[in-house]
């Protein structure tokens, strides 16, 4: 019998592990993303596709940062933070085309918009967690719309970012309960989809977007 | 066929073999390790002969992008906006805290939010740097720049990029 993690898709194979899933301790966690036992579901033998995401917690309201008049009129409704991400992505897009000067120029524009990004009033990790919970309420509807419109690209990014967001929530909740769990371990982020991995060796493939493990990069601590 | 030029993956290329022999213009033999794009005529002989699959042919012209449905765009944008705010919070915490574990996890969150935000926003019609959407965005920046905006960077991009619309 096999069980699949509802967050990252990791498969627990009773036969391979030699321990029945039911016999695992109650505080056992997914070795890839840290989800608890209750987030696992039995897998039918010929169905190892992604599981539906678990229901999200209710959304607290997030505060809105101030948006300048310029942003409202001219930026096609995009905030400085969104424009920074848009331009840093175009920087990557030029990089893969070997257009290094163009990449540098988009990088300058991305840096400008990042410097203009104002953080909303916040309470650190708790604020991020409530914004995450609010996002998790929105994915279902957005994915349904993308599927209806047959936009596979949008469906792809929504599917990946929903999973990466669920994993981020698991990691942050664990951190809130016990900050010391980060003390003697590595923190990695998949450079393609943003999947966060806590542990010593990143997996061979990203469980969210399936890129090879060398794309999962270690985050440096220190000063 | 779109016009193409050859490009080396510098992490794979050993800089010592077939493409140096087959290139009709000498574009593969350079001190930078990259192919001389000005000399390359796009014949593709180097890519076909490379024993390490280190060369890919990069198109100079790109097709028009798939049109996007407005409802999908709005929903994806709303989530990308939330990611950008979370990134701003994580960045501020990472830059101000003295707690090394908090700093580490906030750096990871900041990076992850940025990557998710980038990927979400590019799926709202900004996949290709040479697209009409990007051209119009750059033109809007130049026409009515916000305070302190690096206008020359946008102008240079408008000149350099080979837009398809
Ligand atoms: S043939 Fe391939 S590996 Fe050899 S020098 Fe050319 S690009 Fe590099
Ligand atoms: S595509 Fe042809 S001209 Fe260009 S570098 Fe390769 S062999 Fe030389
Ligand atoms: Fe990934």
Coordinates of N, CA and C in Angstrom, one line a residue, chain A residues 3-209:
Chain A
X3 N 1.0 5.7 0.2 CA 0.3 6.9 0.6 C 1.0 8.1 0.0
X4 N 0.2 9.1 -0.3 CA 0.8 10.3 -1.0 C 0.6 11.5 -0.1
X5 N 1.7 12.3 0.0 CA 1.6 13.6 0.7 C 0.7 14.6 -0.1
X6 N -0.3 15.1 0.5 CA -1.2 16.0 -0.2 C -0.6 17.4 -0.5
X7 N 0.6 17.7 0.1 CA 1.2 18.9 -0.2 C 2.3 18.8 -1.3
X8 N 3.2 17.9 -1.1 CA 4.3 17.9 -2.1 C 4.3 16.7 -3.0
X9 N 3.4 15.7 -2.8 CA 3.3 14.6 -3.7 C 4.2 13.4 -3.4
X10 N 5.0 13.6 -2.3 CA 5.9 12.5 -1.9 C 5.1 11.2 -1.7
X11 N 5.6 10.1 -2.1 CA 4.9 8.8 -2.0 C 5.6 8.0 -0.9
X12 N 4.8 7.6 0.1 CA 5.3 6.7 1.2 C 4.9 5.3 0.8
X13 N 5.9 4.4 0.5 CA 5.6 3.0 0.0 C 5.9 2.1 1.2
X14 N 4.8 1.5 1.7 CA 4.9 0.6 2.8 C 5.9 -0.6 2.6
X15 N 5.8 -1.1 1.3 CA 6.6 -2.2 1.0 C 8.1 -1.9 1.1
X16 N 8.4 -0.8 0.5 CA 9.8 -0.3 0.5 C 10.3 0.0 1.9
X17 N 9.5 0.7 2.6 CA 9.9 1.2 4.0 C 9.9 0.1 5.0
X18 N 9.1 -1.0 4.7 CA 9.0 -2.1 5.7 C 8.2 -1.7 7.0
X19 N 7.6 -0.6 7.0 CA 6.7 -0.2 8.1 C 5.4 0.2 7.6
X20 N 4.3 -0.3 8.2 CA 3.0 0.1 7.8 C 2.8 1.6 8.2
X21 N 2.1 2.3 7.3 CA 1.8 3.7 7.5 C 1.1 4.0 8.8
X22 N 0.2 3.1 9.1 CA -0.6 3.3 10.3 C 0.3 3.1 11.6
X23 N 1.4 2.4 11.4 CA 2.3 2.2 12.6 C 3.3 3.3 12.8
X24 N 3.4 4.2 11.8 CA 4.3 5.3 12.0 C 3.9 6.2 13.2
X25 N 4.8 6.8 14.0 CA 4.4 7.6 15.1 C 3.6 8.8 14.7
X26 N 2.8 9.3 15.6 CA 1.8 10.4 15.3 C 2.5 11.6 14.9
X27 N 3.8 11.8 15.4 CA 4.5 13.1 15.0 C 5.4 12.9 13.8
X28 N 5.2 11.8 13.1 CA 6.0 11.5 11.8 C 5.6 12.6 10.8
X29 N 6.7 13.0 10.0 CA 6.5 14.0 9.0 C 7.0 13.6 7.7
X30 N 6.4 14.2 6.7 CA 6.8 14.0 5.3 C 8.3 14.3 5.2
X31 N 9.2 13.4 4.7 CA 10.6 13.8 4.7 C 10.9 14.9 3.7
X32 N 10.0 15.1 2.7 CA 10.3 16.2 1.7 C 9.8 17.5 2.2
X33 N 8.6 17.6 2.6 CA 8.0 19.0 2.9 C 7.6 19.2 4.3
X34 N 7.7 18.1 5.1 CA 7.4 18.3 6.6 C 5.9 18.2 6.9
X35 N 5.0 17.9 6.0 CA 3.6 17.8 6.3 C 3.4 16.6 7.2
X36 N 2.4 16.7 8.1 CA 2.1 15.7 9.1 C 1.4 14.5 8.4
X37 N 1.3 13.4 9.2 CA 0.7 12.2 8.8 C -0.7 12.4 8.2
X38 N -1.5 13.3 8.8 CA -2.9 13.5 8.5 C -3.0 14.1 7.1
X39 N -1.9 14.6 6.5 CA -2.0 15.2 5.2 C -1.8 14.2 4.1
X40 N -1.6 12.9 4.5 CA -1.4 11.8 3.5 C -2.7 11.1 3.2
X41 N -2.8 10.6 1.9 CA -3.9 9.8 1.5 C -3.5 8.6 0.8
X42 N -4.2 7.5 1.0 CA -3.9 6.2 0.3 C -3.9 6.4 -1.2
X43 N -3.0 5.8 -1.9 CA -3.0 5.9 -3.4 C -3.5 4.6 -4.0
X44 N -4.4 4.8 -5.0 CA -4.8 3.6 -5.9 C -3.5 3.2 -6.7
X45 N -3.4 2.0 -6.9 CA -2.1 1.5 -7.6 C -1.8 2.2 -8.9
X46 N -2.7 2.5 -9.7 CA -2.4 3.1 -11.0 C -2.7 4.6 -11.0
X47 N -2.7 5.2 -9.9 CA -3.0 6.6 -9.8 C -2.0 7.3 -8.9
X48 N -0.9 7.8 -9.5 CA 0.1 8.5 -8.7 C 0.2 10.0 -9.1
X49 N -0.8 10.5 -9.7 CA -0.9 11.9 -10.1 C -1.0 12.8 -8.9
X50 N -1.0 14.1 -9.0 CA -1.1 15.0 -7.9 C -2.4 14.9 -7.2
X51 N -2.4 15.0 -5.9 CA -3.6 14.9 -5.1 C -4.2 16.3 -5.0
X52 N -5.5 16.4 -4.8 CA -6.1 17.7 -4.6 C -5.6 18.4 -3.3
X53 N -5.5 19.7 -3.3 CA -4.9 20.4 -2.2 C -5.9 20.3 -1.0
X54 N -5.4 20.2 0.2 CA -6.3 20.2 1.4 C -7.0 21.6 1.5
X55 N -8.2 21.6 2.2 CA -8.9 22.8 2.3 C -8.1 23.8 3.1
X56 N -8.2 25.1 2.7 CA -7.4 26.1 3.4 C -8.1 26.7 4.6
X57 N -7.4 27.3 5.5 CA -7.9 27.9 6.7 C -8.6 29.2 6.3
X58 N -9.5 29.8 7.1 CA -10.2 31.0 6.8 C -9.2 32.2 6.6
X59 N -9.5 33.1 5.8 CA -8.6 34.2 5.4 C -8.8 35.4 6.3
X60 N -7.7 35.8 7.0 CA -7.7 37.1 7.7 C -7.5 38.2 6.7
X61 N -7.9 39.4 7.0 CA -7.7 40.4 6.0 C -6.2 41.0 6.0
X62 N -5.7 41.2 4.8 CA -4.3 41.7 4.7 C -4.4 43.2 4.5
X63 N -3.5 44.0 5.1 CA -3.6 45.4 4.9 C -3.1 45.8 3.5
X64 N -3.5 46.9 2.9 CA -3.2 47.3 1.6 C -2.1 48.4 1.6
X65 N -1.0 48.2 0.9 CA 0.0 49.2 0.9 C -0.5 50.4 0.1
X66 N 0.1 51.6 0.4 CA -0.2 52.7 -0.4 C 0.2 52.6 -1.8
X67 N -0.6 53.0 -2.7 CA -0.2 53.0 -4.1 C -0.3 54.4 -4.6
X68 N 0.8 54.8 -5.3 CA 0.9 56.2 -5.7 C 0.0 56.4 -6.9
X69 N -0.3 57.7 -7.1 CA -1.2 58.0 -8.2 C -0.6 57.5 -9.6
X70 N 0.7 57.6 -9.7 CA 1.3 57.2 -10.9 C 1.0 55.7 -11.2
X71 N 1.2 54.9 -10.1 CA 0.9 53.5 -10.2 C -0.5 53.2 -10.7
X72 N -1.4 53.9 -10.1 CA -2.8 53.6 -10.4 C -3.1 53.9 -11.9
X73 N -2.6 55.1 -12.4 CA -3.0 55.4 -13.8 C -2.2 54.7 -14.8
X74 N -0.9 54.7 -14.6 CA 0.0 54.3 -15.7 C 0.5 52.8 -15.7
X75 N 0.5 52.3 -14.5 CA 1.2 51.0 -14.4 C 0.2 49.8 -14.7
X76 N -0.8 50.1 -15.5 CA -1.7 49.1 -15.9 C -2.1 48.2 -14.6
X77 N -2.4 48.9 -13.5 CA -2.9 48.3 -12.3 C -1.8 47.4 -11.6
X78 N -0.6 47.6 -12.0 CA 0.4 46.7 -11.3 C 1.2 47.6 -10.2
X79 N 1.4 46.9 -9.1 CA 2.1 47.6 -8.0 C 3.6 47.6 -8.3
X80 N 4.4 48.4 -7.5 CA 5.8 48.5 -7.7 C 6.4 47.1 -7.5
X81 N 5.9 46.4 -6.6 CA 6.4 45.0 -6.3 C 6.2 44.1 -7.5
X82 N 5.0 44.2 -8.1 CA 4.7 43.3 -9.2 C 5.6 43.7 -10.4
X83 N 5.8 45.0 -10.6 CA 6.6 45.5 -11.7 C 8.0 45.0 -11.5
X84 N 8.5 45.0 -10.3 CA 9.9 44.6 -10.0 C 10.0 43.1 -10.4
X85 N 9.0 42.3 -10.0 CA 9.0 40.8 -10.4 C 8.9 40.7 -11.9
X86 N 8.0 41.5 -12.5 CA 7.9 41.4 -14.0 C 9.2 41.6 -14.7
X87 N 9.9 42.7 -14.2 CA 11.2 43.1 -14.9 C 12.3 42.1 -14.5
X88 N 12.3 41.6 -13.3 CA 13.4 40.6 -13.0 C 13.2 39.3 -13.7
X89 N 11.9 39.0 -14.1 CA 11.6 37.8 -14.9 C 12.1 38.1 -16.3
X90 N 11.9 39.3 -16.8 CA 12.3 39.6 -18.2 C 13.9 39.6 -18.2
X91 N 14.5 39.9 -17.1 CA 15.9 39.8 -17.0 C 16.4 38.4 -17.2
X92 N 15.7 37.5 -16.5 CA 16.0 36.0 -16.7 C 15.7 35.6 -18.2
X93 N 14.6 36.1 -18.7 CA 14.2 35.7 -20.1 C 15.3 36.2 -21.1
X94 N 15.9 37.4 -20.9 CA 17.0 37.8 -21.7 C 18.2 37.0 -21.5
X95 N 18.4 36.6 -20.2 CA 19.6 35.8 -19.9 C 19.6 34.5 -20.6
X96 N 18.5 33.8 -20.7 CA 18.5 32.5 -21.4 C 18.6 32.7 -22.9
X97 N 18.3 33.9 -23.4 CA 18.6 34.2 -24.8 C 20.0 34.7 -25.1
X98 N 20.8 34.7 -24.0 CA 22.2 35.3 -24.1 C 22.2 36.8 -24.4
X99 N 21.1 37.5 -24.1 CA 21.1 38.9 -24.3 C 21.6 39.6 -23.0
X100 N 22.9 39.6 -22.8 CA 23.3 40.0 -21.4 C 23.1 41.5 -21.2
X101 N 23.3 42.4 -22.1 CA 23.1 43.8 -21.9 C 21.6 44.0 -21.6
X102 N 20.7 43.4 -22.4 CA 19.3 43.6 -22.2 C 18.9 43.1 -20.8
X103 N 19.5 41.9 -20.4 CA 19.2 41.4 -19.0 C 19.6 42.4 -18.0
X104 N 20.8 43.0 -18.1 CA 21.3 44.0 -17.2 C 20.3 45.2 -17.1
X105 N 19.8 45.6 -18.2 CA 18.9 46.8 -18.2 C 17.6 46.5 -17.5
X106 N 17.0 45.3 -17.8 CA 15.8 44.9 -17.1 C 16.1 44.8 -15.6
X107 N 17.3 44.3 -15.3 CA 17.7 44.2 -13.8 C 17.7 45.6 -13.2
X108 N 18.2 46.6 -13.9 CA 18.2 48.0 -13.3 C 16.8 48.4 -13.0
X109 N 15.9 48.2 -14.0 CA 14.5 48.6 -13.8 C 13.8 47.8 -12.6
X110 N 14.2 46.5 -12.6 CA 13.6 45.7 -11.5 C 14.1 46.2 -10.1
X111 N 15.4 46.6 -10.1 CA 16.0 47.2 -8.8 C 15.3 48.5 -8.5
X112 N 15.0 49.3 -9.5 CA 14.3 50.6 -9.2 C 13.0 50.3 -8.5
X113 N 12.2 49.4 -9.1 CA 10.9 49.2 -8.6 C 11.0 48.5 -7.2
X114 N 12.0 47.7 -7.0 CA 12.1 47.0 -5.7 C 12.3 48.1 -4.6
X115 N 13.2 49.1 -5.0 CA 13.5 50.2 -4.0 C 12.2 51.0 -3.8
X116 N 11.3 51.0 -4.7 CA 10.0 51.8 -4.5 C 8.9 50.9 -3.8
X117 N 9.2 49.7 -3.5 CA 8.2 48.8 -2.9 C 8.1 49.1 -1.4
X118 N 6.9 49.4 -0.9 CA 6.7 49.6 0.5 C 6.1 48.4 1.2
X119 N 6.7 47.9 2.2 CA 6.0 46.8 2.9 C 4.8 47.3 3.6
X120 N 3.7 46.5 3.6 CA 2.5 46.9 4.4 C 2.8 46.8 5.9
X121 N 2.0 47.4 6.7 CA 2.1 47.3 8.2 C 2.1 45.8 8.5
X122 N 3.0 45.3 9.3 CA 3.0 43.9 9.5 C 3.5 43.5 10.8
X123 N 3.3 42.2 11.1 CA 3.7 41.6 12.3 C 4.6 40.4 12.0
X124 N 5.5 40.5 11.0 CA 6.4 39.5 10.7 C 5.8 38.2 10.2
X125 N 6.2 37.1 10.7 CA 5.8 35.8 10.2 C 4.3 35.6 10.3
X126 N 3.6 36.1 11.4 CA 2.2 36.0 11.5 C 1.5 36.6 10.3
X127 N 2.0 37.8 9.9 CA 1.3 38.5 8.8 C 1.5 37.7 7.5
X128 N 2.7 37.2 7.3 CA 2.9 36.4 6.1 C 2.0 35.2 6.1
X129 N 1.9 34.6 7.2 CA 1.0 33.4 7.3 C -0.4 33.7 7.0
X130 N -0.9 34.9 7.5 CA -2.3 35.2 7.2 C -2.5 35.5 5.7
X131 N -1.5 36.2 5.1 CA -1.5 36.4 3.6 C -1.5 35.1 2.9
X132 N -0.7 34.2 3.3 CA -0.6 32.9 2.7 C -2.0 32.2 2.7
X133 N -2.6 32.2 3.9 CA -3.9 31.6 4.0 C -5.0 32.2 3.1
X134 N -4.9 33.5 3.0 CA -5.8 34.2 2.1 C -5.5 33.8 0.6
X135 N -4.2 33.7 0.2 CA -3.9 33.2 -1.1 C -4.5 31.8 -1.4
X136 N -4.4 31.0 -0.4 CA -4.8 29.6 -0.5 C -6.3 29.5 -0.8
X137 N -7.0 30.5 -0.3 CA -8.5 30.5 -0.6 C -8.7 30.9 -2.1
X138 N -7.8 31.5 -2.7 CA -8.0 32.0 -4.1 C -7.6 31.1 -5.2
X139 N -6.7 30.1 -4.9 CA -6.2 29.3 -6.0 C -7.2 28.4 -6.7
X140 N -8.2 27.9 -5.9 CA -9.2 27.0 -6.5 C -9.9 27.6 -7.6
X141 N -10.4 28.8 -7.3 CA -11.2 29.6 -8.3 C -10.4 30.0 -9.5
X142 N -9.2 30.4 -9.2 CA -8.3 30.9 -10.3 C -7.9 29.7 -11.2
X143 N -7.7 28.5 -10.6 CA -7.3 27.3 -11.4 C -8.5 26.9 -12.2
X144 N -9.7 26.9 -11.6 CA -10.9 26.6 -12.4 C -11.1 27.5 -13.6
X145 N -10.9 28.8 -13.4 CA -11.0 29.7 -14.5 C -10.0 29.4 -15.6
X146 N -8.8 29.2 -15.2 CA -7.7 28.9 -16.1 C -8.0 27.6 -16.9
X147 N -8.6 26.6 -16.2 CA -8.9 25.4 -16.9 C -10.0 25.6 -17.9
X148 N -11.0 26.4 -17.5 CA -12.2 26.7 -18.3 C -11.7 27.4 -19.6
X149 N -10.8 28.3 -19.4 CA -10.3 29.1 -20.6 C -9.2 28.3 -21.4
X150 N -8.9 27.1 -20.9 CA -7.9 26.3 -21.6 C -6.6 27.0 -21.6
X151 N -6.2 27.7 -20.5 CA -4.9 28.4 -20.4 C -4.0 27.5 -19.6
X152 N -3.3 26.6 -20.3 CA -2.5 25.6 -19.6 C -1.3 26.3 -18.9
X153 N -0.8 27.4 -19.4 CA 0.3 28.1 -18.8 C -0.1 28.7 -17.5
X154 N -1.3 29.3 -17.4 CA -1.8 29.9 -16.1 C -2.1 28.7 -15.2
X155 N -2.7 27.7 -15.7 CA -3.0 26.5 -14.8 C -1.7 25.9 -14.2
X156 N -0.6 25.9 -15.0 CA 0.7 25.4 -14.6 C 1.2 26.2 -13.4
X157 N 1.2 27.6 -13.6 CA 1.8 28.4 -12.6 C 1.0 28.4 -11.3
X158 N -0.3 28.3 -11.5 CA -1.2 28.3 -10.3 C -1.0 27.0 -9.5
X159 N -0.9 25.9 -10.3 CA -0.7 24.6 -9.6 C 0.6 24.6 -8.8
X160 N 1.7 25.1 -9.5 CA 3.0 25.1 -8.8 C 3.0 26.0 -7.6
X161 N 2.5 27.2 -7.8 CA 2.7 28.2 -6.7 C 1.7 27.8 -5.6
X162 N 0.6 27.1 -5.9 CA -0.2 26.7 -4.8 C 0.5 25.7 -3.9
X163 N 1.2 24.7 -4.6 CA 1.9 23.7 -3.8 C 3.1 24.3 -3.1
X164 N 3.8 25.2 -3.7 CA 5.0 25.9 -3.1 C 4.5 26.7 -1.9
X165 N 3.3 27.3 -2.0 CA 2.7 28.1 -0.9 C 2.3 27.2 0.2
X166 N 1.7 26.1 -0.1 CA 1.3 25.1 1.0 C 2.5 24.7 1.8
X167 N 3.6 24.4 1.1 CA 4.9 24.0 1.7 C 5.4 25.1 2.6
X168 N 5.4 26.3 2.0 CA 5.8 27.5 2.8 C 5.0 27.6 4.1
X169 N 3.7 27.4 4.0 CA 2.9 27.5 5.2 C 3.3 26.5 6.2
X170 N 3.5 25.2 5.8 CA 4.0 24.2 6.7 C 5.3 24.6 7.4
X171 N 6.2 25.1 6.6 CA 7.5 25.5 7.1 C 7.4 26.6 8.2
X172 N 6.6 27.6 7.8 CA 6.5 28.8 8.7 C 5.7 28.4 10.0
X173 N 4.7 27.5 9.9 CA 4.0 27.1 11.1 C 4.9 26.3 12.0
X174 N 5.8 25.5 11.4 CA 6.7 24.7 12.2 C 7.7 25.7 12.8
X175 N 8.2 26.7 12.1 CA 9.1 27.6 12.7 C 8.5 28.4 13.8
X176 N 7.2 28.7 13.7 CA 6.5 29.5 14.8 C 6.5 28.6 16.0
X177 N 6.2 27.3 15.9 CA 6.1 26.4 17.0 C 7.5 26.2 17.7
X178 N 8.5 26.1 16.8 CA 9.8 25.7 17.4 C 10.9 26.3 16.4
X179 N 11.3 27.6 16.7 CA 12.3 28.2 15.8 C 13.6 27.4 15.8
X180 N 13.9 26.6 16.8 CA 15.2 25.9 16.8 C 15.3 24.9 15.7
X181 N 14.2 24.5 15.0 CA 14.3 23.5 14.0 C 15.2 23.9 12.9
X182 N 15.5 25.2 12.8 CA 16.4 25.6 11.7 C 17.8 25.7 12.1
X183 N 18.1 25.3 13.3 CA 19.5 25.6 13.8 C 20.6 24.9 13.1
X184 N 20.4 23.6 12.9 CA 21.5 22.8 12.4 C 21.2 22.2 11.0
X185 N 20.5 23.0 10.2 CA 20.1 22.4 8.9 C 20.1 23.4 7.8
X186 N 20.1 22.9 6.6 CA 20.2 23.8 5.4 C 18.8 24.3 5.1
X187 N 18.7 25.4 4.4 CA 17.4 26.0 3.9 C 17.7 26.2 2.4
X188 N 16.8 25.6 1.6 CA 17.0 25.6 0.1 C 15.7 26.2 -0.5
X189 N 15.9 26.8 -1.7 CA 14.7 27.2 -2.5 C 14.9 26.8 -3.9
X190 N 13.9 26.2 -4.5 CA 14.0 25.8 -5.9 C 14.0 27.1 -6.7
X191 N 15.0 27.2 -7.6 CA 15.2 28.5 -8.3 C 14.2 28.6 -9.4
X192 N 13.4 27.6 -9.6 CA 12.4 27.7 -10.7 C 11.0 28.0 -10.1
X193 N 10.6 27.2 -9.1 CA 9.2 27.4 -8.6 C 9.0 28.0 -7.2
X194 N 10.2 28.1 -6.5 CA 10.1 28.7 -5.2 C 9.8 27.7 -4.1
X195 N 9.8 26.4 -4.4 CA 9.6 25.3 -3.3 C 10.7 25.5 -2.3
X196 N 10.3 25.5 -1.0 CA 11.3 25.7 0.1 C 11.5 24.3 0.7
X197 N 12.8 24.0 0.9 CA 13.2 22.7 1.4 C 14.1 22.9 2.7
X198 N 13.7 22.3 3.8 CA 14.5 22.3 5.0 C 15.2 21.0 5.2
X199 N 16.5 20.9 5.2 CA 17.2 19.6 5.4 C 18.6 19.7 4.9
X200 N 19.3 18.6 4.9 CA 20.7 18.7 4.6 C 21.0 18.5 3.1
X201 N 20.2 17.6 2.4 CA 20.4 17.4 1.0 C 19.1 17.6 0.3
X202 N 19.1 18.5 -0.7 CA 17.8 18.7 -1.4 C 17.5 17.4 -2.2
X203 N 16.2 17.2 -2.5 CA 15.8 16.0 -3.2 C 16.4 16.0 -4.6
X204 N 16.4 14.8 -5.3 CA 16.9 14.7 -6.6 C 16.2 15.5 -7.6
X205 N 14.8 15.6 -7.4 CA 14.0 16.4 -8.3 C 13.2 17.3 -7.4
X206 N 12.8 18.5 -7.9 CA 11.9 19.3 -7.1 C 10.6 18.6 -7.1
X207 N 10.0 18.4 -5.9 CA 8.7 17.7 -5.9 C 7.6 18.5 -6.5
X208 N 7.8 19.8 -6.7 CA 6.7 20.7 -7.2 C 6.8 20.8 -8.7
X209 N 8.0 21.3 -9.2 CA 8.1 21.5 -10.6 C 8.9 20.5 -11.4

